[in-house]
PDB file of C-alpha atoms in Angstrom:
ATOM      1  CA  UNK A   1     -60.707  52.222 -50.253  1.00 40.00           C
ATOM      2  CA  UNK A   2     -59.737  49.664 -47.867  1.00 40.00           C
ATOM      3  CA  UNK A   3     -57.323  47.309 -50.038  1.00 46.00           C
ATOM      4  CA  UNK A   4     -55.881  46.613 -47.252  1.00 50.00           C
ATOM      5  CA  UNK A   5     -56.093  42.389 -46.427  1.00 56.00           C
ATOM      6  CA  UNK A   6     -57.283  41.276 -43.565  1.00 68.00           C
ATOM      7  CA  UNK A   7     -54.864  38.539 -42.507  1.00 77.00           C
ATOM      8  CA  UNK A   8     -55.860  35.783 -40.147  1.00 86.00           C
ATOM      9  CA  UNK A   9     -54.962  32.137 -41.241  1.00 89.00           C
ATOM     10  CA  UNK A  10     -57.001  29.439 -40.219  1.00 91.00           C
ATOM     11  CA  UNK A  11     -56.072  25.688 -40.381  1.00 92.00           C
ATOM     12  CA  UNK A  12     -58.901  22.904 -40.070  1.00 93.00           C
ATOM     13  CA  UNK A  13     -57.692  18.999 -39.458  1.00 93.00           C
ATOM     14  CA  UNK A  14     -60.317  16.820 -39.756  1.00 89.00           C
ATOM     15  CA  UNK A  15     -60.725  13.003 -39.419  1.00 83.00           C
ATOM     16  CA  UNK A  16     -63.454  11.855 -42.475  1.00 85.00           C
ATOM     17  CA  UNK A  17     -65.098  12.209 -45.237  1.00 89.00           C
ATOM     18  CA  UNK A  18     -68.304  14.110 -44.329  1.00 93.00           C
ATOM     19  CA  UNK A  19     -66.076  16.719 -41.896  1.00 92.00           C
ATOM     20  CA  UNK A  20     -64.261  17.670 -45.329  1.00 91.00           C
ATOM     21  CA  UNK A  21     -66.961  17.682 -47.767  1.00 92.00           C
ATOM     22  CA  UNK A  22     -68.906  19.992 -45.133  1.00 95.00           C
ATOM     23  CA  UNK A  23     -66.416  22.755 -44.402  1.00 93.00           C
ATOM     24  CA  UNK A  24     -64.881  22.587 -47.800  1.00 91.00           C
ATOM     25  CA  UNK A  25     -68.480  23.749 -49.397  1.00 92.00           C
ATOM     26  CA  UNK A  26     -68.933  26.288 -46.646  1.00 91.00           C
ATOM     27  CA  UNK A  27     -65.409  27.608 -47.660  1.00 89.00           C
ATOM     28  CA  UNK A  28     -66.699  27.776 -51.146  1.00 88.00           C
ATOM     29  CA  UNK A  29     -70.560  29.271 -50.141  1.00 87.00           C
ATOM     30  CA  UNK A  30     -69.515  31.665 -47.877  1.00 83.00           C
ATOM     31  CA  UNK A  31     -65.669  32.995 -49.334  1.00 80.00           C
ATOM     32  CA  UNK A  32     -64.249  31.586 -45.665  1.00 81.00           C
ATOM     33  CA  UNK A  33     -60.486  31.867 -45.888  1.00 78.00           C
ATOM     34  CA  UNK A  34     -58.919  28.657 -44.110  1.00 81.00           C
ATOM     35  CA  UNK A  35     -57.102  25.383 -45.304  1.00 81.00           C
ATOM     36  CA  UNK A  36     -57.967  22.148 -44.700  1.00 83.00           C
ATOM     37  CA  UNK A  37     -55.473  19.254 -43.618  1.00 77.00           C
ATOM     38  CA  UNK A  38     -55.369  16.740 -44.731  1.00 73.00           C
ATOM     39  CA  UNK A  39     -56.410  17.802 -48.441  1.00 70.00           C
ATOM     40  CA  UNK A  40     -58.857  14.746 -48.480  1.00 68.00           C
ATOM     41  CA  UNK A  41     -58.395  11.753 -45.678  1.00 61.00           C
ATOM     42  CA  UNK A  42     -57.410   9.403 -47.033  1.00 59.00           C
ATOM     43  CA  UNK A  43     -59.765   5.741 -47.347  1.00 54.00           C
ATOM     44  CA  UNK A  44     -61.963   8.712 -46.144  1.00 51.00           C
ATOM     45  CA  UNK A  45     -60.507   8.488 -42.499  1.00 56.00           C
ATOM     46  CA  UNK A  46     -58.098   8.911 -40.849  1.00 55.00           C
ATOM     47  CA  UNK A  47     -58.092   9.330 -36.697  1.00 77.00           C
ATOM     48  CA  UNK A  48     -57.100  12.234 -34.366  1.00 86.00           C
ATOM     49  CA  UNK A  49     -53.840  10.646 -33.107  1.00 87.00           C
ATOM     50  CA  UNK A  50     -52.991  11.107 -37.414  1.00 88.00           C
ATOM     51  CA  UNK A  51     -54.281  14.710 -36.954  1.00 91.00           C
ATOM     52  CA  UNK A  52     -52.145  15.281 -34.413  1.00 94.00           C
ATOM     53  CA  UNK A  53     -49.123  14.421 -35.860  1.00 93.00           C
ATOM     54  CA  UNK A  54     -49.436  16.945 -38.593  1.00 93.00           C
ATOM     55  CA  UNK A  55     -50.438  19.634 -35.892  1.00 96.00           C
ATOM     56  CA  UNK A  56     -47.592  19.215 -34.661  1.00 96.00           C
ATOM     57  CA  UNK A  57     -45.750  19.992 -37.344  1.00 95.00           C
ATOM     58  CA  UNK A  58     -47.767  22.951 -37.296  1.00 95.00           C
ATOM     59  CA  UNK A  59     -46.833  23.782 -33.687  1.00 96.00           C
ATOM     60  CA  UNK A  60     -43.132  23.743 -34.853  1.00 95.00           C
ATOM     61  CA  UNK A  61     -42.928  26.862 -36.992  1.00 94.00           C
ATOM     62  CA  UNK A  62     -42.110  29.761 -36.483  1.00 93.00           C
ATOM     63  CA  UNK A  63     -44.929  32.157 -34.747  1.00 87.00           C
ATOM     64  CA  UNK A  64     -45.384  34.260 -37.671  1.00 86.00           C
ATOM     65  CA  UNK A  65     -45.375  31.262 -40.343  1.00 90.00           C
ATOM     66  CA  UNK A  66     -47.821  29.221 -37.609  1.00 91.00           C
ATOM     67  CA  UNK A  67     -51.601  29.345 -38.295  1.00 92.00           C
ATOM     68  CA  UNK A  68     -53.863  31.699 -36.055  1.00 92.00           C
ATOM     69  CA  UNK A  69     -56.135  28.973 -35.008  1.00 92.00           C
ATOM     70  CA  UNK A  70     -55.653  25.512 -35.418  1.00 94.00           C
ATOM     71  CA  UNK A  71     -58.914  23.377 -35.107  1.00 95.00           C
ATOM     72  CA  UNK A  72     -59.390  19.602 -34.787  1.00 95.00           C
ATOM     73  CA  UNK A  73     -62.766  18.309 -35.669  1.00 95.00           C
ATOM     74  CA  UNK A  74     -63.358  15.093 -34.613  1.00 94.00           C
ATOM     75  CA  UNK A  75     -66.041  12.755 -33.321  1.00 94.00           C
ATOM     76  CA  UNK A  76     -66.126  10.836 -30.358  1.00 93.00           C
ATOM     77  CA  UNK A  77     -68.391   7.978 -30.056  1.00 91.00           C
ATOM     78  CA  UNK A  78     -65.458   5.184 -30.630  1.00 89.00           C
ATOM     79  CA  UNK A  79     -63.225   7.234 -28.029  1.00 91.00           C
ATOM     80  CA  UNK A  80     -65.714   7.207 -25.325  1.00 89.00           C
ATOM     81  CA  UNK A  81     -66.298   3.685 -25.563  1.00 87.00           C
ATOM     82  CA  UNK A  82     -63.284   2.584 -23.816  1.00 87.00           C
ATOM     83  CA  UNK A  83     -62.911   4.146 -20.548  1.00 89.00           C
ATOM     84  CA  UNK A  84     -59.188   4.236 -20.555  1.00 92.00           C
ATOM     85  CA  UNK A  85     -58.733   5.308 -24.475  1.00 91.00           C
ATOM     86  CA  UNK A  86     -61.321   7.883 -23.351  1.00 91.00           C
ATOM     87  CA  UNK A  87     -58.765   9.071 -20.277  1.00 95.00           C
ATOM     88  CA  UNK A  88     -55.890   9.229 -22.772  1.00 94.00           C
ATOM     89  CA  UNK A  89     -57.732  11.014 -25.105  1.00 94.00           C
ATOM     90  CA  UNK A  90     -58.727  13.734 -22.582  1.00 96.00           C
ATOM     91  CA  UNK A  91     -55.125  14.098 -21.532  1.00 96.00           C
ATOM     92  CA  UNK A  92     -53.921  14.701 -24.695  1.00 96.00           C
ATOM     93  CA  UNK A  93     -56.582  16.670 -25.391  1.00 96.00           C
ATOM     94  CA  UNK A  94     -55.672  18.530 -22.122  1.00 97.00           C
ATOM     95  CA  UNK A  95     -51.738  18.819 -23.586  1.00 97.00           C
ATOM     96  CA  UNK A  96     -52.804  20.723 -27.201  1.00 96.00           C
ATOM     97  CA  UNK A  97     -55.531  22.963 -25.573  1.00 95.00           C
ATOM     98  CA  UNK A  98     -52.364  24.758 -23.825  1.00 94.00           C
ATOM     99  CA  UNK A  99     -50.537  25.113 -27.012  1.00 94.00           C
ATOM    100  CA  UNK A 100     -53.625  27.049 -28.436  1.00 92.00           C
ATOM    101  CA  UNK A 101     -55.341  24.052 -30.419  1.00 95.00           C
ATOM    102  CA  UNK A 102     -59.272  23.585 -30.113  1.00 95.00           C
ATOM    103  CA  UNK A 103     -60.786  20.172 -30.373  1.00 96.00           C
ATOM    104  CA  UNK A 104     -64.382  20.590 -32.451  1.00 97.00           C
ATOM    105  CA  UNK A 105     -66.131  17.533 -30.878  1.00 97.00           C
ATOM    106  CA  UNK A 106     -69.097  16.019 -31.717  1.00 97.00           C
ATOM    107  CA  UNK A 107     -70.472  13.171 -29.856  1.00 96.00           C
ATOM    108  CA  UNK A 108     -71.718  10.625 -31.160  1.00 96.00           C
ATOM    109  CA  UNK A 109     -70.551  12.411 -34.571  1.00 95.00           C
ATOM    110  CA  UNK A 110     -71.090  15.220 -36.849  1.00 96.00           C
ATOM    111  CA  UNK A 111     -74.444  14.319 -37.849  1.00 97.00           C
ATOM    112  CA  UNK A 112     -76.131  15.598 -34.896  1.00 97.00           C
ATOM    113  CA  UNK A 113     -74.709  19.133 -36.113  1.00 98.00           C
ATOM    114  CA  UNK A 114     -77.085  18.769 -39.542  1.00 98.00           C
ATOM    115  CA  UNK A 115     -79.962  17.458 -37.103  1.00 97.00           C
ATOM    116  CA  UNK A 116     -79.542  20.756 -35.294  1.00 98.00           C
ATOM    117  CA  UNK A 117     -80.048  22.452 -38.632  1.00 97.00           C
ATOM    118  CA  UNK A 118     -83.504  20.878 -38.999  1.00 96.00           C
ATOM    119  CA  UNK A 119     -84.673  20.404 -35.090  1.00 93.00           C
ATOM    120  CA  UNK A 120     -87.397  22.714 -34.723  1.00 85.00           C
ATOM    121  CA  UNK A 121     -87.832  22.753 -31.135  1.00 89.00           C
ATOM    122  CA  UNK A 122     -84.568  21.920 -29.119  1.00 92.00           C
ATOM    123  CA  UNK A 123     -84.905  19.108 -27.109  1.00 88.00           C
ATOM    124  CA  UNK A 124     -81.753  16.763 -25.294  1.00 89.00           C
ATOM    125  CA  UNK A 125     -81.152  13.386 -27.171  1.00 93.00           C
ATOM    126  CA  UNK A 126     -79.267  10.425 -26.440  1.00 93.00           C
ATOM    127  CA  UNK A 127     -77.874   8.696 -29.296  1.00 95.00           C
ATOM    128  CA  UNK A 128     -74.785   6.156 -28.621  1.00 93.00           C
ATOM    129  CA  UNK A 129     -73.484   5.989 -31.997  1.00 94.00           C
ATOM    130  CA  UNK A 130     -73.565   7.263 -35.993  1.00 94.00           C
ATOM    131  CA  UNK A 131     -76.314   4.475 -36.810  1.00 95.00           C
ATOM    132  CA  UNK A 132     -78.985   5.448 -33.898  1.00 96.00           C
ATOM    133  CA  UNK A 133     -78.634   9.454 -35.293  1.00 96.00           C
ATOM    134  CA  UNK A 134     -79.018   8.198 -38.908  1.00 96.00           C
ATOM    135  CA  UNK A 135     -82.690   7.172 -38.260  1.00 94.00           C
ATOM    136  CA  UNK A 136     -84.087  10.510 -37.216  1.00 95.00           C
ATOM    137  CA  UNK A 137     -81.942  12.606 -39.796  1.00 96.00           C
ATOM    138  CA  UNK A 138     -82.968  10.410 -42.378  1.00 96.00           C
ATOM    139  CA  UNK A 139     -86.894  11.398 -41.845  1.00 95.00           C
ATOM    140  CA  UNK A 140     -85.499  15.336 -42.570  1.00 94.00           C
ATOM    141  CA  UNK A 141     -82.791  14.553 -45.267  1.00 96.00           C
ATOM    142  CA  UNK A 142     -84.452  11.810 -47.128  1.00 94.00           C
ATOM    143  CA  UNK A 143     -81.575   9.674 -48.493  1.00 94.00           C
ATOM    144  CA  UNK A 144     -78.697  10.826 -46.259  1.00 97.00           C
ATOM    145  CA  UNK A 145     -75.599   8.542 -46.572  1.00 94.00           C
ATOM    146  CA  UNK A 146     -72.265   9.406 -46.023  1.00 92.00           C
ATOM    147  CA  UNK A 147     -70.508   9.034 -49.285  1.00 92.00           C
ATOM    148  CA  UNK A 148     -68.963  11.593 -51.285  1.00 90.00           C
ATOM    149  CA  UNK A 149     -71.447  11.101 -54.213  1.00 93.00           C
ATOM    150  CA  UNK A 150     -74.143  12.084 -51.725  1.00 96.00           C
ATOM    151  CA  UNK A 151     -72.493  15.336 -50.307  1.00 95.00           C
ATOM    152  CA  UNK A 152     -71.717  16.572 -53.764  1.00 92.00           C
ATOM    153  CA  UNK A 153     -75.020  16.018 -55.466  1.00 94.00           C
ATOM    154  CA  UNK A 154     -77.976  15.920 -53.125  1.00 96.00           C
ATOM    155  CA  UNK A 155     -80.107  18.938 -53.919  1.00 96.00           C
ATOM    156  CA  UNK A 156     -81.749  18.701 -49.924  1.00 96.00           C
ATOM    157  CA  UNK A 157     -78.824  18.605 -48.457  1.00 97.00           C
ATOM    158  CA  UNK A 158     -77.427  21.661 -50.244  1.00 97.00           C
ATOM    159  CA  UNK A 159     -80.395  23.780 -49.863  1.00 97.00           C
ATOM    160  CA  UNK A 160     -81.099  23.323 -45.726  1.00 97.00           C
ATOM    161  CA  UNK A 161     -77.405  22.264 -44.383  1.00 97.00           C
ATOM    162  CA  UNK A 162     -75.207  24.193 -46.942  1.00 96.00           C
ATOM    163  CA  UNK A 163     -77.386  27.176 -47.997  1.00 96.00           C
ATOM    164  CA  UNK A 164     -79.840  27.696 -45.489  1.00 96.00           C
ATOM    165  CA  UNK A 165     -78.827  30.881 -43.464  1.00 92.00           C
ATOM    166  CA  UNK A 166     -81.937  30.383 -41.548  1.00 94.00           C
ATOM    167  CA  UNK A 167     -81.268  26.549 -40.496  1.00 96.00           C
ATOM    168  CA  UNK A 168     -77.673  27.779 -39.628  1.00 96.00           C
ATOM    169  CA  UNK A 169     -78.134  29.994 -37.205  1.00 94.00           C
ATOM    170  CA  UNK A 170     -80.788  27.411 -35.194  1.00 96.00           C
ATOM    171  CA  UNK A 171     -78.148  24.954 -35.791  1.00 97.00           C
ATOM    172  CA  UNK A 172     -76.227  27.382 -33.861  1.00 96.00           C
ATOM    173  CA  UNK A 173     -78.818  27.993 -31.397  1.00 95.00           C
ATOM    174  CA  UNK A 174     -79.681  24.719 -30.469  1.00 96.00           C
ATOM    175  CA  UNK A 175     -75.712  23.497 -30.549  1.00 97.00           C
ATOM    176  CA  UNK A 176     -74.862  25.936 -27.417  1.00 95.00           C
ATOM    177  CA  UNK A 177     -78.073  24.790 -25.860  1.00 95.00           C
ATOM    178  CA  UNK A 178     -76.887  21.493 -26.284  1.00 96.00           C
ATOM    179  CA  UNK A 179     -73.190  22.368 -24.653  1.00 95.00           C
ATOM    180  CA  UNK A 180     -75.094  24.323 -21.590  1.00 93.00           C
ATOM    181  CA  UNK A 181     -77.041  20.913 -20.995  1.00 92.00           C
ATOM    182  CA  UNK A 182     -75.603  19.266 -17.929  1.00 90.00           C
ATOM    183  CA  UNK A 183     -76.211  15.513 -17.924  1.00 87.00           C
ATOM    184  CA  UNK A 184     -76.730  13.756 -15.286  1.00 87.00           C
ATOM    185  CA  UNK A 185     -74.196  10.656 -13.579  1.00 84.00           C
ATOM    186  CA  UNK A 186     -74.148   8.160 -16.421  1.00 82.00           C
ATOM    187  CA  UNK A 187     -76.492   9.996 -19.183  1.00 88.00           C
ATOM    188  CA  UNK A 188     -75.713   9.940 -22.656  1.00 91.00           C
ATOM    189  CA  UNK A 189     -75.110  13.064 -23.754  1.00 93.00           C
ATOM    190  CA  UNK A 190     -74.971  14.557 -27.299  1.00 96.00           C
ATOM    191  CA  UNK A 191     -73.565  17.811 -28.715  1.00 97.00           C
ATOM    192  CA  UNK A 192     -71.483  19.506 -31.318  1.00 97.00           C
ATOM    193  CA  UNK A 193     -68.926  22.467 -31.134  1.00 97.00           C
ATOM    194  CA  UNK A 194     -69.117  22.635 -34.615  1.00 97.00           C
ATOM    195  CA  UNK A 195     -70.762  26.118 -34.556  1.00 96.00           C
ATOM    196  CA  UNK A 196     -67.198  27.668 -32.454  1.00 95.00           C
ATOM    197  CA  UNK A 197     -65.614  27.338 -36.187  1.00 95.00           C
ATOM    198  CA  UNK A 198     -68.727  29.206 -37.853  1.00 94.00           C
ATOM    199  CA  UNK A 199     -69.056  31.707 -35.421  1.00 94.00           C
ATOM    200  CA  UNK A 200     -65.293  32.640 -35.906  1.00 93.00           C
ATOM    201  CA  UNK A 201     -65.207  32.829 -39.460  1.00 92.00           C
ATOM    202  CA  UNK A 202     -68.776  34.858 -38.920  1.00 93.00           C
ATOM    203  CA  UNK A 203     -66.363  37.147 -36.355  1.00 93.00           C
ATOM    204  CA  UNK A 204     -63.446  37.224 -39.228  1.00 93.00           C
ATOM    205  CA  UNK A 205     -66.017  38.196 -41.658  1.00 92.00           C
ATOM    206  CA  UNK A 206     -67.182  41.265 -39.107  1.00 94.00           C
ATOM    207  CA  UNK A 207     -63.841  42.529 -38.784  1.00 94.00           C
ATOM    208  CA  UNK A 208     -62.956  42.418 -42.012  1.00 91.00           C
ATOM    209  CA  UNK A 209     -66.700  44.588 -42.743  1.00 93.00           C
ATOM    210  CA  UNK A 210     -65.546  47.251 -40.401  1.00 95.00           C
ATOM    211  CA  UNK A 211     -62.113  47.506 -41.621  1.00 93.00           C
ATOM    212  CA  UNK A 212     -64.015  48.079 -45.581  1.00 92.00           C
ATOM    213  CA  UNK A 213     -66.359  50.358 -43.733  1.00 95.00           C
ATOM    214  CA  UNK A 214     -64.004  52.892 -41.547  1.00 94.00           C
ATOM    215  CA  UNK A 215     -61.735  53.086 -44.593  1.00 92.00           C
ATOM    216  CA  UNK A 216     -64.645  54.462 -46.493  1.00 94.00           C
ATOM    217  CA  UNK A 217     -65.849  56.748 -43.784  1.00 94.00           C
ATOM    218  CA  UNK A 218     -61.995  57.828 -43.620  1.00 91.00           C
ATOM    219  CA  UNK A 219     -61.132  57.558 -46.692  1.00 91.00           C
ATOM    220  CA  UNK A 220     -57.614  56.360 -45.652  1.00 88.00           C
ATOM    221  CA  UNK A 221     -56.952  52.639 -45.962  1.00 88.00           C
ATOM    222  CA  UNK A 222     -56.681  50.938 -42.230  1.00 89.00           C
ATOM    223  CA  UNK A 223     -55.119  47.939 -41.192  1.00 89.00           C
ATOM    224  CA  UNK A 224     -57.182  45.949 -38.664  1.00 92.00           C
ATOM    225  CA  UNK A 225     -55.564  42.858 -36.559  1.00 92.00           C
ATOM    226  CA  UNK A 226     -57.940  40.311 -34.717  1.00 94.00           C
ATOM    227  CA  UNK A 227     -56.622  37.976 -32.142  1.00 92.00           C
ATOM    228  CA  UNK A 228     -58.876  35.263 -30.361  1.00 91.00           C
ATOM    229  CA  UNK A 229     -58.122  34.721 -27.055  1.00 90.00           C
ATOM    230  CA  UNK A 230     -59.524  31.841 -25.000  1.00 85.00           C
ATOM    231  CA  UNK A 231     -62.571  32.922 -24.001  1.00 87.00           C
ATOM    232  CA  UNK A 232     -63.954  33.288 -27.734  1.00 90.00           C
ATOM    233  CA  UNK A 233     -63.502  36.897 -27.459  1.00 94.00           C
ATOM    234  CA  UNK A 234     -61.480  38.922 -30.802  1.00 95.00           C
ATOM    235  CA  UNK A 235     -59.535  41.271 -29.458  1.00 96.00           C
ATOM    236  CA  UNK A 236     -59.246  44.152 -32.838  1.00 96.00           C
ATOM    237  CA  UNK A 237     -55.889  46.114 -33.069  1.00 95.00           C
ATOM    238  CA  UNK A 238     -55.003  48.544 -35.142  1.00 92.00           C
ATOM    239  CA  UNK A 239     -51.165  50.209 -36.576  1.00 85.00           C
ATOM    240  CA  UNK A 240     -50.284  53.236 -35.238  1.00 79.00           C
ATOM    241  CA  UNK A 241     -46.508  54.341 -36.147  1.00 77.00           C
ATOM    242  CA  UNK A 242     -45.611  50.806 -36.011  1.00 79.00           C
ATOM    243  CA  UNK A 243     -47.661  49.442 -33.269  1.00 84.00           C
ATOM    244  CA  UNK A 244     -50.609  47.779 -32.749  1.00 88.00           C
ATOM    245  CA  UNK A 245     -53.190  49.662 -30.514  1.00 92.00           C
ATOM    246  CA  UNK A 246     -56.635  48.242 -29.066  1.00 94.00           C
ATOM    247  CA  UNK A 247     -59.525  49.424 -30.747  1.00 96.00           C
ATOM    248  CA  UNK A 248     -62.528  46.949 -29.876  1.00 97.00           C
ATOM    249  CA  UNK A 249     -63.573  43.875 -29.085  1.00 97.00           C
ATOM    250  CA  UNK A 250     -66.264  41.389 -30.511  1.00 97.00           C
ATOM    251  CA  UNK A 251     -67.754  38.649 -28.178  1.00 96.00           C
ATOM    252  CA  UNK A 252     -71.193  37.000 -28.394  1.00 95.00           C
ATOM    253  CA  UNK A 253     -73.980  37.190 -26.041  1.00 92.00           C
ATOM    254  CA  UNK A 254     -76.224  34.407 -26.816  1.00 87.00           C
ATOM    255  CA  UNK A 255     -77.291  34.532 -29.968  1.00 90.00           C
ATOM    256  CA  UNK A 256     -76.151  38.141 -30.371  1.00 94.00           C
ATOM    257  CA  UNK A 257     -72.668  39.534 -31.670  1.00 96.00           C
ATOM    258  CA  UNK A 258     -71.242  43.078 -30.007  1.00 97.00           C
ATOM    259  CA  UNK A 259     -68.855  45.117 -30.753  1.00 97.00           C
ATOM    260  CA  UNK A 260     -67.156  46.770 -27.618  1.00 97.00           C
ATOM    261  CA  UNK A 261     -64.991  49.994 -28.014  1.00 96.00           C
ATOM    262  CA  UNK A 262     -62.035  49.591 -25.980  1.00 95.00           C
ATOM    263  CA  UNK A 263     -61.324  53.738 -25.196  1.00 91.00           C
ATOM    264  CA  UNK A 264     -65.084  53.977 -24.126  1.00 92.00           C
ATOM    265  CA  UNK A 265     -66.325  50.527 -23.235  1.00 95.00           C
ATOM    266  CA  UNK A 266     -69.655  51.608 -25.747  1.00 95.00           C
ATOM    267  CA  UNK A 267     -71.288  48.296 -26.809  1.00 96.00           C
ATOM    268  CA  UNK A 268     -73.283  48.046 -30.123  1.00 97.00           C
ATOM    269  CA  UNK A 269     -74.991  45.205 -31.446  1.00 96.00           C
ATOM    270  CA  UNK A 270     -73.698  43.538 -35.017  1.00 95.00           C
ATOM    271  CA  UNK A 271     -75.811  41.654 -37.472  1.00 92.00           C
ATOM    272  CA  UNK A 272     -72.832  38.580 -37.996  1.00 89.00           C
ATOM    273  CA  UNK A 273     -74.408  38.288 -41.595  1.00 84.00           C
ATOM    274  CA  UNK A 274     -74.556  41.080 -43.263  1.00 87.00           C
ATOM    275  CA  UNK A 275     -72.035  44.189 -43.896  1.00 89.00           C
ATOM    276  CA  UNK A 276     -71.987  47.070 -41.934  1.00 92.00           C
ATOM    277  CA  UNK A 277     -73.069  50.754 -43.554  1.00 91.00           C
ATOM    278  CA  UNK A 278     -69.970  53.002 -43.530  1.00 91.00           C
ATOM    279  CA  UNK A 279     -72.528  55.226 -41.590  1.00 91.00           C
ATOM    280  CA  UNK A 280     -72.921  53.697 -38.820  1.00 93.00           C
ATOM    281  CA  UNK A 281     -72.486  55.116 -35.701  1.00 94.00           C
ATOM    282  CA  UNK A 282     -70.144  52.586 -34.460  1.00 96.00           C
ATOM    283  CA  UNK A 283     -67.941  53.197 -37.694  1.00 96.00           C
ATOM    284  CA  UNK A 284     -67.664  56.810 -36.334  1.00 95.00           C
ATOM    285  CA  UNK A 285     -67.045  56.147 -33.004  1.00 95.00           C
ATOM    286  CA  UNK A 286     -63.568  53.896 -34.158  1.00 95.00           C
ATOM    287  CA  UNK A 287     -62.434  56.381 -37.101  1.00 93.00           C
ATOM    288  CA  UNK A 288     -62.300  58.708 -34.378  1.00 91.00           C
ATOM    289  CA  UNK A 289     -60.459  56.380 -31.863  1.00 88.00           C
ATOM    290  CA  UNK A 290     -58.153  55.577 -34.755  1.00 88.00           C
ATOM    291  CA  UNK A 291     -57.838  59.560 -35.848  1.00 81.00           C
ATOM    292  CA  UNK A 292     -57.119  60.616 -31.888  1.00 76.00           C
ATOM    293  CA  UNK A 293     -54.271  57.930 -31.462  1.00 67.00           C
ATOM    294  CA  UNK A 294     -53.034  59.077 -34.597  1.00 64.00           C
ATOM    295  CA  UNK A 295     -52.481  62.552 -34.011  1.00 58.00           C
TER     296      UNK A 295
END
């Protein structure tokens, strides 16, 4: 049952070395379904204006060869140097946010993502640049360096930024408490919207456990379709004679995942890890919805 694919095509641009290595391994870990562009930077960098260009390219397809989300991952500490690079940037930034592209930033850079893995205790930092986060991740990931040798052999790093569920989800945690922090006039501020890629491929993943799961309880294969719309919020559709109809929606609340019938408004909580047991109450509740609007 349920043979059905789910399809939902994700395309990741990133500008170095350490932005690859890390999302292609938690392609590989966790059996995410995206492409990465380019394949490998090349001189292990390349910047966001390069990025761009191939996104645009991207943005010239047709709608139903086009990816579903397009996401730029990039780090600026050398953009927000320069006040007026910095302007330009935002602008253009601004420009690609309308045509449905989200910028992943990181500021200084990426690092303070794996920090967030291993930071206990939440609390606001201030770090200008790559070299003043180095010193504090290097007293939890003994070692770190950002080579390729290093990403694809250090036994720490694999075990608490790759495989660590646990140090995941407070990465996760203390990322959003990190983007609700409001700095004051002239404060450094650091943060990472690195977990808005995880916590749609965690979303991608849910839909695709509740498609498996009402098949079983239905025993009829069912085609689910999720759409992101701006807010963060997947809007699930399903085919009725030829159409797609609403069936739920999943948004987070904090930490917490939900799953919102659209016919009844019913909310149920979701564990964004784990399947879901074809028993389920919720799993009812839409192989009915799907049954009623099929009769």
């Amino acid at each position: 049952m349920g043979r059905l694919e789910l399809r939902y095509t994700v395309k990741i641009f990133s500008e170095g070395i350490t932005e690859w290595h890390y999302f292609d391994t938690l392609r590989a870990i966790k059996r995410f379904n995206f492409t990465m562009e380019p394949a490998i930077p090349q001189n292990g960098k390349s910047s966001y204006k390069q990025n761009l260009k191939l996104i645009d390219c991207e943005l010239k397809k047709n709608p139903q060869e086009r990816a579903d989300a397009i996401f730029l991952v990039i780090d600026t500490d050398t953009i927000t140097k320069d006040n007026k690079q910095y302007a330009q940037y935002l602008q253009t930034k601004a420009k690609y946010e309308k045509m449905g592209v989200t910028f992943i930033e990181s500021h200084p850079c990426i690092e303070i993502w794996f920090l967030y893995h291993l930071m206990e205790k939440f609390g606001h930092t201030s770090y200008q640049v790559y070299e003043d986060v180095l010193t504090p991740l290097r007293k939890v990931l003994i070692g770190y360096e950002k080579t390729e040798r290093y990403y694809r052999s250090n036994r720490t790093f694999a075990k608490e930024i790759m495989l660590s569920q646990d140090n995941r989800n407070r990465a996760i945690a203390n990322s959003i408490k990190a983007c609700k922090y409001e700095p004051v006039e002239g404060e450094v501020h650091n943060y990472t919207k690195v977990h808005e890629v995880v916590r749609l491929f965690r979303m991608l993943q849910s839909v695709n456990n509740l498609r498996v799961a009402i098949s079983e309880f239905t025993r009829i294969p069912v085609s689910l379709k999720p759409t992101l719309d701006a807010n963060g919020t997947m809007h699930v559709t399903t085919n009725v004679n030829g159409e797609q109809q609403p069936l739920c929606l999943l948004k987070y609340d904090g930490l917490q995942l939900r799953c919102i019938v659209t016919s009844t408004g019913e909310a149920y909580d979701l564990d964004d890890s784990t399947m879901i047991d074809y028993r389920h109450r919720l799993i009812e509740v839409l192989s009915t919805t799907i049954n009623s609007t099929n009769e």
